[in-house]
mmCIF file of C-alpha atoms and ligand atoms in Angstrom:
data_model
loop_
_atom_site.group_PDB
_atom_site.id
_atom_site.type_symbol
_atom_site.label_atom_id
_atom_site.label_comp_id
_atom_site.label_asym_id
_atom_site.label_seq_id
_atom_site.Cartn_x
_atom_site.Cartn_y
_atom_site.Cartn_z
ATOM 1 C CA MET A 1 -13.721 117.691 34.548
ATOM 2 C CA GLU A 2 -16.004 120.538 35.445
ATOM 3 C CA VAL A 3 -17.308 123.084 32.967
ATOM 4 C CA VAL A 4 -18.388 126.488 34.284
ATOM 5 C CA ILE A 5 -20.129 128.812 31.822
ATOM 6 C CA ARG A 6 -20.297 132.513 32.532
ATOM 7 C CA PRO A 7 -22.390 135.039 30.705
ATOM 8 C CA ASN A 8 -19.465 136.943 29.113
ATOM 9 C CA ALA A 9 -15.655 137.112 28.941
ATOM 10 C CA ALA A 10 -15.449 139.657 31.741
ATOM 11 C CA ALA A 11 -17.330 137.415 34.116
ATOM 12 C CA ALA A 12 -15.270 134.364 33.160
ATOM 13 C CA ALA A 13 -11.986 136.168 33.795
ATOM 14 C CA ASP A 14 -13.387 137.609 37.044
ATOM 15 C CA LEU A 15 -14.287 134.190 38.343
ATOM 16 C CA VAL A 16 -10.799 132.818 37.614
ATOM 17 C CA ALA A 17 -9.150 135.779 39.382
ATOM 18 C CA ARG A 18 -11.474 135.325 42.396
ATOM 19 C CA VAL A 19 -10.657 131.641 42.636
ATOM 20 C CA ILE A 20 -6.903 132.339 42.533
ATOM 21 C CA VAL A 21 -7.343 134.933 45.270
ATOM 22 C CA MET A 22 -9.345 132.565 47.468
ATOM 23 C CA GLU A 23 -6.661 129.889 47.095
ATOM 24 C CA LEU A 24 -3.946 132.388 47.784
ATOM 25 C CA ARG A 25 -5.667 133.549 50.946
ATOM 26 C CA ALA A 26 -6.050 129.953 52.106
ATOM 27 C CA ASN A 27 -2.406 129.260 51.388
ATOM 28 C CA PRO A 28 -0.120 132.303 51.050
ATOM 29 C CA ARG A 29 2.752 130.076 49.938
ATOM 30 C CA LEU A 30 0.707 128.768 47.026
ATOM 31 C CA VAL A 31 2.677 127.557 44.033
ATOM 32 C CA LEU A 32 0.906 129.093 41.037
ATOM 33 C CA GLY A 33 1.329 127.903 37.436
ATOM 34 C CA LEU A 34 0.786 130.836 35.106
ATOM 35 C CA ALA A 35 -0.068 131.177 31.369
ATOM 36 C CA THR A 36 0.186 133.935 28.850
ATOM 37 C CA GLY A 37 -1.900 135.056 25.809
ATOM 38 C CA ASN A 38 -4.635 137.649 25.305
ATOM 39 C CA THR A 39 -7.135 135.692 27.343
ATOM 40 C CA MET A 40 -5.042 135.949 30.511
ATOM 41 C CA GLU A 41 -4.666 139.704 30.368
ATOM 42 C CA ALA A 42 -8.088 140.210 31.910
ATOM 43 C CA VAL A 43 -7.278 137.794 34.755
ATOM 44 C CA TYR A 44 -4.030 139.600 35.553
ATOM 45 C CA ALA A 45 -5.686 143.015 35.372
ATOM 46 C CA ARG A 46 -8.280 141.752 37.826
ATOM 47 C CA LEU A 47 -5.637 140.367 40.164
ATOM 48 C CA VAL A 48 -3.800 143.705 40.143
ATOM 49 C CA ARG A 49 -6.958 145.440 41.000
ATOM 50 C CA LEU A 50 -7.710 143.039 43.835
ATOM 51 C CA HIS A 51 -4.180 143.626 45.167
ATOM 52 C CA VAL A 52 -4.743 147.388 45.152
ATOM 53 C CA GLU A 53 -8.331 147.455 46.401
ATOM 54 C CA GLU A 54 -8.507 144.411 48.683
ATOM 55 C CA SER A 55 -4.861 144.100 49.723
ATOM 56 C CA VAL A 56 -4.360 140.677 48.179
ATOM 57 C CA ASP A 57 -0.929 139.620 49.220
ATOM 58 C CA PHE A 58 1.424 137.904 46.698
ATOM 59 C CA SER A 59 4.591 138.227 48.768
ATOM 60 C CA SER A 60 4.908 134.552 49.743
ATOM 61 C CA CYS A 61 3.608 132.812 46.658
ATOM 62 C CA ARG A 62 5.749 131.250 44.070
ATOM 63 C CA THR A 63 5.025 131.102 40.384
ATOM 64 C CA PHE A 64 6.099 128.948 37.383
ATOM 65 C CA ASN A 65 5.083 129.891 33.848
ATOM 66 C CA LEU A 66 4.177 127.289 31.300
ATOM 67 C CA ASP A 67 6.528 128.335 28.510
ATOM 68 C CA GLU A 68 8.979 130.742 26.960
ATOM 69 C CA TYR A 69 10.193 131.404 23.386
ATOM 70 C CA VAL A 70 13.731 130.110 22.576
ATOM 71 C CA GLY A 71 16.082 132.961 21.688
ATOM 72 C CA LEU A 72 14.235 135.872 23.168
ATOM 73 C CA ALA A 73 15.939 137.859 25.912
ATOM 74 C CA VAL A 74 13.946 138.652 29.046
ATOM 75 C CA ASN A 75 13.562 142.285 28.132
ATOM 76 C CA HIS A 76 12.316 141.495 24.590
ATOM 77 C CA VAL A 77 8.809 142.901 24.240
ATOM 78 C CA ASN A 78 7.499 139.521 22.938
ATOM 79 C CA SER A 79 9.165 137.380 25.657
ATOM 80 C CA TYR A 80 6.788 135.847 28.117
ATOM 81 C CA ARG A 81 9.034 137.147 31.021
ATOM 82 C CA HIS A 82 8.326 140.683 29.639
ATOM 83 C CA TYR A 83 4.613 139.890 29.383
ATOM 84 C CA MET A 84 4.442 138.629 32.998
ATOM 85 C CA ASN A 85 6.459 141.522 34.413
ATOM 86 C CA ASP A 86 4.329 143.995 32.527
ATOM 87 C CA ARG A 87 0.905 142.482 33.211
ATOM 88 C CA LEU A 88 1.291 141.236 36.748
ATOM 89 C CA PHE A 89 4.655 140.883 38.564
ATOM 90 C CA LEU A 90 5.667 144.536 38.610
ATOM 91 C CA LYS A 91 2.136 145.630 39.618
ATOM 92 C CA VAL A 92 1.716 143.512 42.719
ATOM 93 C CA ASN A 93 3.911 142.796 45.794
ATOM 94 C CA ILE A 94 5.325 139.564 44.441
ATOM 95 C CA ASP A 95 8.965 138.687 45.089
ATOM 96 C CA LEU A 96 10.503 138.497 41.606
ATOM 97 C CA GLN A 97 13.003 135.918 42.867
ATOM 98 C CA LYS A 98 10.059 133.587 43.422
ATOM 99 C CA THR A 99 8.747 133.976 39.881
ATOM 100 C CA HIS A 100 10.045 131.469 37.351
ATOM 101 C CA LEU A 101 9.970 131.063 33.595
ATOM 102 C CA PRO A 102 12.133 128.774 31.547
ATOM 103 C CA ASP A 103 15.290 130.537 30.173
ATOM 104 C CA GLY A 104 14.930 130.618 26.438
ATOM 105 C CA MET A 105 18.403 132.041 26.120
ATOM 106 C CA ALA A 106 20.149 129.200 27.926
ATOM 107 C CA GLN A 107 23.234 127.788 26.270
ATOM 108 C CA ASP A 108 22.224 124.273 27.111
ATOM 109 C CA LEU A 109 18.423 124.095 26.503
ATOM 110 C CA VAL A 110 18.152 120.432 27.465
ATOM 111 C CA ALA A 111 19.779 121.134 30.843
ATOM 112 C CA GLU A 112 17.561 124.204 31.304
ATOM 113 C CA CYS A 113 14.409 122.013 30.819
ATOM 114 C CA ALA A 114 15.645 119.423 33.293
ATOM 115 C CA SER A 115 16.504 122.097 35.834
ATOM 116 C CA TYR A 116 13.078 123.750 35.413
ATOM 117 C CA GLU A 117 11.384 120.422 36.275
ATOM 118 C CA ARG A 118 13.702 120.040 39.338
ATOM 119 C CA LEU A 119 12.871 123.548 40.508
ATOM 120 C CA ILE A 120 9.095 122.840 40.301
ATOM 121 C CA ALA A 121 9.647 119.647 42.293
ATOM 122 C CA ALA A 122 11.865 121.399 44.854
ATOM 123 C CA ASN A 123 8.972 123.889 45.444
ATOM 124 C CA GLY A 124 6.597 120.987 46.179
ATOM 125 C CA GLY A 125 4.931 120.884 42.758
ATOM 126 C CA ILE A 126 2.285 123.258 41.351
ATOM 127 C CA ASP A 127 -0.861 123.755 43.380
ATOM 128 C CA LEU A 128 -2.959 125.615 40.822
ATOM 129 C CA GLN A 129 -2.145 125.814 37.099
ATOM 130 C CA LEU A 130 -3.811 128.404 34.935
ATOM 131 C CA LEU A 131 -4.161 127.430 31.291
ATOM 132 C CA GLY A 132 -5.258 128.954 28.062
ATOM 133 C CA ILE A 133 -5.909 127.043 24.892
ATOM 134 C CA GLY A 134 -4.397 127.618 21.449
ATOM 135 C CA GLN A 135 -6.409 127.374 18.224
ATOM 136 C CA ASN A 136 -4.989 123.854 17.725
ATOM 137 C CA GLY A 137 -5.730 122.833 21.319
ATOM 138 C CA HIS A 138 -2.223 123.252 22.621
ATOM 139 C CA LEU A 139 -1.566 123.818 26.312
ATOM 140 C CA GLY A 140 1.541 125.942 26.849
ATOM 141 C CA PHE A 141 3.273 125.083 23.614
ATOM 142 C CA ASN A 142 2.469 121.367 23.587
ATOM 143 C CA GLU A 143 1.863 121.043 19.873
ATOM 144 C CA PRO A 144 0.144 118.132 18.109
ATOM 145 C CA LEU A 145 1.710 114.732 18.978
ATOM 146 C CA SER A 146 2.925 115.863 22.320
ATOM 147 C CA ALA A 147 3.079 112.723 24.517
ATOM 148 C CA PHE A 148 0.718 112.806 27.469
ATOM 149 C CA ARG A 149 3.685 111.856 29.652
ATOM 150 C CA SER A 150 6.023 114.539 28.209
ATOM 151 C CA ARG A 151 7.987 116.833 30.546
ATOM 152 C CA THR A 152 9.482 120.264 30.049
ATOM 153 C CA ARG A 153 11.298 120.308 26.770
ATOM 154 C CA VAL A 154 11.999 122.295 23.609
ATOM 155 C CA GLU A 155 9.126 122.120 21.101
ATOM 156 C CA MET A 156 9.002 123.218 17.430
ATOM 157 C CA LEU A 157 6.029 125.496 16.948
ATOM 158 C CA SER A 158 3.332 124.275 14.570
ATOM 159 C CA PRO A 159 2.147 126.158 11.501
ATOM 160 C CA VAL A 160 -1.201 126.901 13.228
ATOM 161 C CA THR A 161 0.599 128.420 16.203
ATOM 162 C CA ARG A 162 2.881 130.438 13.973
ATOM 163 C CA VAL A 163 -0.134 131.876 12.124
ATOM 164 C CA GLN A 164 -1.811 132.617 15.475
ATOM 165 C CA ASN A 165 1.143 134.306 17.178
ATOM 166 C CA ALA A 166 3.315 135.785 14.391
ATOM 167 C CA PRO A 167 1.166 138.937 13.980
ATOM 168 C CA LEU A 168 2.140 139.920 17.544
ATOM 169 C CA PHE A 169 5.779 140.430 16.394
ATOM 170 C CA SER A 170 6.805 143.648 14.769
ATOM 171 C CA ARG A 171 7.909 141.550 11.772
ATOM 172 C CA PRO A 172 6.241 138.106 11.634
ATOM 173 C CA GLU A 173 9.495 136.481 10.541
ATOM 174 C CA LEU A 174 11.040 137.466 13.906
ATOM 175 C CA MET A 175 8.838 134.965 15.703
ATOM 176 C CA PRO A 176 11.005 132.195 17.073
ATOM 177 C CA GLN A 177 10.592 128.709 15.586
ATOM 178 C CA ARG A 178 10.929 126.981 18.984
ATOM 179 C CA ALA A 179 9.913 127.378 22.583
ATOM 180 C CA ILE A 180 10.516 125.696 25.921
ATOM 181 C CA THR A 181 7.253 124.357 27.377
ATOM 182 C CA MET A 182 6.198 122.388 30.396
ATOM 183 C CA GLY A 183 5.085 118.991 29.120
ATOM 184 C CA VAL A 184 1.535 117.562 29.103
ATOM 185 C CA GLY A 185 2.753 115.209 31.835
ATOM 186 C CA SER A 186 4.135 118.157 33.934
ATOM 187 C CA ILE A 187 0.693 119.835 33.556
ATOM 188 C CA LEU A 188 -1.195 116.689 34.549
ATOM 189 C CA ASP A 189 0.921 116.514 37.735
ATOM 190 C CA CYS A 190 -0.446 119.880 38.937
ATOM 191 C CA ARG A 191 -2.877 119.543 41.830
ATOM 192 C CA ARG A 192 -5.592 121.636 40.177
ATOM 193 C CA CYS A 193 -5.947 122.970 36.609
ATOM 194 C CA ILE A 194 -8.128 125.882 35.481
ATOM 195 C CA LEU A 195 -8.471 126.473 31.779
ATOM 196 C CA LEU A 196 -9.955 129.798 30.692
ATOM 197 C CA ALA A 197 -11.287 130.181 27.143
ATOM 198 C CA VAL A 198 -13.474 132.940 25.771
ATOM 199 C CA GLY A 199 -14.839 133.982 22.414
ATOM 200 C CA GLU A 200 -16.440 132.248 19.483
ATOM 201 C CA GLU A 201 -13.119 131.459 17.849
ATOM 202 C CA LYS A 202 -12.337 129.075 20.691
ATOM 203 C CA ALA A 203 -15.740 127.257 20.536
ATOM 204 C CA ALA A 204 -14.729 124.479 18.123
ATOM 205 C CA ILE A 205 -11.438 123.573 19.912
ATOM 206 C CA VAL A 206 -13.134 123.738 23.337
ATOM 207 C CA ALA A 207 -15.801 121.280 22.212
ATOM 208 C CA LYS A 208 -13.080 118.877 20.983
ATOM 209 C CA ALA A 209 -11.156 119.271 24.287
ATOM 210 C CA VAL A 210 -14.169 118.613 26.441
ATOM 211 C CA GLU A 211 -16.264 116.193 24.436
ATOM 212 C CA GLY A 212 -13.880 114.772 21.785
ATOM 213 C CA PRO A 213 -11.835 111.650 21.957
ATOM 214 C CA ILE A 214 -8.560 111.857 23.907
ATOM 215 C CA THR A 215 -5.705 112.275 21.426
ATOM 216 C CA SER A 216 -2.151 113.562 21.505
ATOM 217 C CA MET A 217 -3.124 115.561 18.347
ATOM 218 C CA ILE A 218 -4.955 117.947 20.760
ATOM 219 C CA SER A 219 -3.084 118.365 24.018
ATOM 220 C CA ALA A 220 -6.052 119.889 25.830
ATOM 221 C CA THR A 221 -7.936 116.511 25.586
ATOM 222 C CA ALA A 222 -5.432 115.217 28.139
ATOM 223 C CA LEU A 223 -7.249 117.341 30.762
ATOM 224 C CA GLN A 224 -10.029 114.743 30.605
ATOM 225 C CA LEU A 225 -7.680 112.604 32.605
ATOM 226 C CA HIS A 226 -7.113 115.166 35.328
ATOM 227 C CA PRO A 227 -9.116 114.676 38.541
ATOM 228 C CA GLU A 228 -9.289 118.367 39.458
ATOM 229 C CA CYS A 229 -9.772 120.267 36.248
ATOM 230 C CA THR A 230 -12.199 123.124 35.642
ATOM 231 C CA LEU A 231 -12.879 124.869 32.370
ATOM 232 C CA VAL A 232 -14.176 128.368 32.754
ATOM 233 C CA LEU A 233 -15.872 129.538 29.575
ATOM 234 C CA ASP A 234 -17.975 132.429 28.353
ATOM 235 C CA GLU A 235 -21.190 131.662 26.427
ATOM 236 C CA ALA A 236 -19.419 132.117 23.096
ATOM 237 C CA ALA A 237 -16.612 129.616 23.830
ATOM 238 C CA ALA A 238 -19.227 127.185 25.183
ATOM 239 C CA SER A 239 -21.522 127.525 22.133
ATOM 240 C CA GLN A 240 -20.481 124.242 20.435
ATOM 241 C CA LEU A 241 -20.710 122.053 23.503
ATOM 242 C CA ASP A 242 -23.427 119.403 23.078
ATOM 243 C CA GLY A 243 -23.818 119.083 26.792
ATOM 244 C CA ALA A 244 -23.730 122.795 27.744
ATOM 245 C CA ASP A 245 -27.111 122.742 29.478
ATOM 246 C CA TYR A 246 -26.231 119.686 31.482
ATOM 247 C CA TYR A 247 -22.878 121.196 32.564
ATOM 248 C CA ARG A 248 -24.750 124.347 33.640
ATOM 249 C CA ARG A 249 -27.147 122.259 35.753
ATOM 250 C CA VAL A 250 -24.313 120.293 37.318
ATOM 251 C CA PHE A 251 -22.689 123.557 38.428
ATOM 252 C CA GLU A 252 -25.881 125.172 39.643
ATOM 253 C CA ASP A 253 -27.176 122.132 41.466
ATOM 254 C CA ARG A 254 -23.888 121.129 43.059
ATOM 255 C CA LEU A 255 -24.769 120.191 46.645
ATOM 256 C CA GLU A 256 -21.305 120.464 48.019
ATOM 257 C CA GLN A 257 -19.724 123.943 47.974
ATOM 258 C CA ASN A 258 -16.568 124.274 45.943
ATOM 259 C CA VAL A 259 -14.240 127.183 45.438
ATOM 260 C CA PHE A 260 -15.880 128.105 42.077
ATOM 261 C CA ARG A 261 -19.369 128.259 43.546
ATOM 262 C CA ALA A 262 -18.028 130.426 46.445
ATOM 263 C CA ALA A 263 -16.115 132.678 44.039
ATOM 264 C CA ALA A 264 -19.166 133.023 41.735
ATOM 265 C CA ALA A 265 -21.333 133.997 44.703
ATOM 266 C CA SER A 266 -18.868 136.762 45.620
ATOM 267 C CA ILE A 267 -19.194 138.572 42.281
ATOM 268 C CA ASN A 268 -21.782 141.301 41.891
ATOM 269 C CA LYS A 269 -24.532 140.340 39.434
ATOM 270 C CA ASP A 270 -24.792 143.881 37.877
ATOM 271 C CA ASP A 271 -21.119 143.879 37.057
ATOM 272 C CA ILE A 272 -21.414 140.533 35.321
ATOM 273 C CA GLN A 273 -24.236 141.724 33.139
ATOM 274 C CA THR A 274 -22.565 144.883 32.074
ATOM 275 C CA GLY A 275 -18.994 143.574 32.001
ATOM 276 C CA ARG A 276 -18.248 146.797 33.851
ATOM 277 C CA GLN A 277 -15.488 145.436 36.103
ATOM 278 C CA PHE A 278 -13.470 144.191 33.216
ATOM 279 C CA GLU A 279 -13.679 147.484 31.325
ATOM 280 C CA ASP A 280 -12.774 149.382 34.486
ATOM 281 C CA ASN A 281 -9.721 147.209 35.003
ATOM 282 C CA ARG A 282 -8.419 147.831 31.538
ATOM 283 C CA ASP A 283 -8.943 151.593 31.872
ATOM 284 C CA LEU A 284 -7.364 151.635 35.305
ATOM 285 C CA LEU A 285 -4.288 149.808 34.182
ATOM 286 C CA GLY A 286 -3.943 151.158 30.712
ATOM 287 C CA VAL A 287 -3.891 147.575 29.378
ATOM 288 C CA THR A 288 -3.360 147.324 25.698
ATOM 289 C CA PRO A 289 -4.514 143.868 24.598
ATOM 290 C CA GLY A 290 -2.398 141.670 22.349
ATOM 291 C CA GLU A 291 0.958 143.362 22.608
ATOM 292 C CA SER A 292 3.042 140.294 23.398
ATOM 293 C CA LYS A 293 1.726 136.785 23.221
HETATM 294 C C1 GLP B 301 0.088 131.040 23.401
HETATM 295 C C2 GLP B 301 0.513 130.398 24.741
HETATM 296 C C3 GLP B 301 -0.563 129.464 25.255
HETATM 297 C C4 GLP B 301 -1.897 130.128 25.276
HETATM 298 C C5 GLP B 301 -2.270 130.570 23.870
HETATM 299 C C6 GLP B 301 -3.667 131.211 23.765
HETATM 300 O O1 GLP B 301 0.226 130.178 22.361
HETATM 301 N N1 GLP B 301 1.719 129.620 24.615
HETATM 302 O O2 GLP B 301 -0.232 129.035 26.626
HETATM 303 O O3 GLP B 301 -2.887 129.233 25.716
HETATM 304 O O4 GLP B 301 -1.241 131.498 23.505
HETATM 305 O O5 GLP B 301 -3.595 132.525 23.534
HETATM 306 P P1 GLP B 301 -4.895 133.503 23.497
HETATM 307 O O6 GLP B 301 -5.377 133.630 24.892
HETATM 308 O O7 GLP B 301 -4.308 134.823 22.979
HETATM 309 O O8 GLP B 301 -5.852 132.917 22.609
#
């Protein structure tokens, strides 16, 4: 596991977007695993901007999202399909046929989960999986007690998740009780994982994910088992890490170049300090945070 700490949320999101773009340029047919939530909005805004300003080409890439609510139609404002179309897919030159989310309206949910796994495998597996982290440490919707070998399945949402996400629905009671989620095992099979977490409210769970014991009570601790996993944090989200200074030195002193070092070097220092790029992105795109998580 590698921990990269950036000065602020804008710089953290910027770094993740840059890494995705570098990987996409190296392999236009990249299979991207995508995530939703407020944290990802800044990454998608940045990707849209890079598409417009630097002609980043999404036409050949394929995407698989982590999860989808059960019982929400694709055009429901709180569905993750709506979120992805709104934040990214309809703003870049991606082929919608190559974008995939589980179908939360499927008659046979068990068959839908199995077919989602088959589709990922048929596309050669996921090259780069983007992850957020829930307040309880969930990845996707892998709630406490999710087996580390679990695959895509229907999961009952935990009380903590319901409290976290219900306010995003016009009436909290409209929030579905269940979701389809890729399993922890499905996530561990991805070739590279990048988890982005920002803000003080993520600091305690990030510390548990990175430095705590591995436990199925906190799905994110499974990432300690992944050989190519990077956590990108802002200072606030990193503030409860005992080893923060050491992780910083590891990143700065790295002798071999890696994609994160290269991406960090490509970002203008003034923009990092002021967070200007992030604010510009949001203005440019008219992004309203927190509409549909
Ligand atoms: C939802 C998603 C998760 C995501 C989490 C974090 O629960 N299912 O995949 O990690 O939100 O959201 P936020 O970035 O808003 O904190």
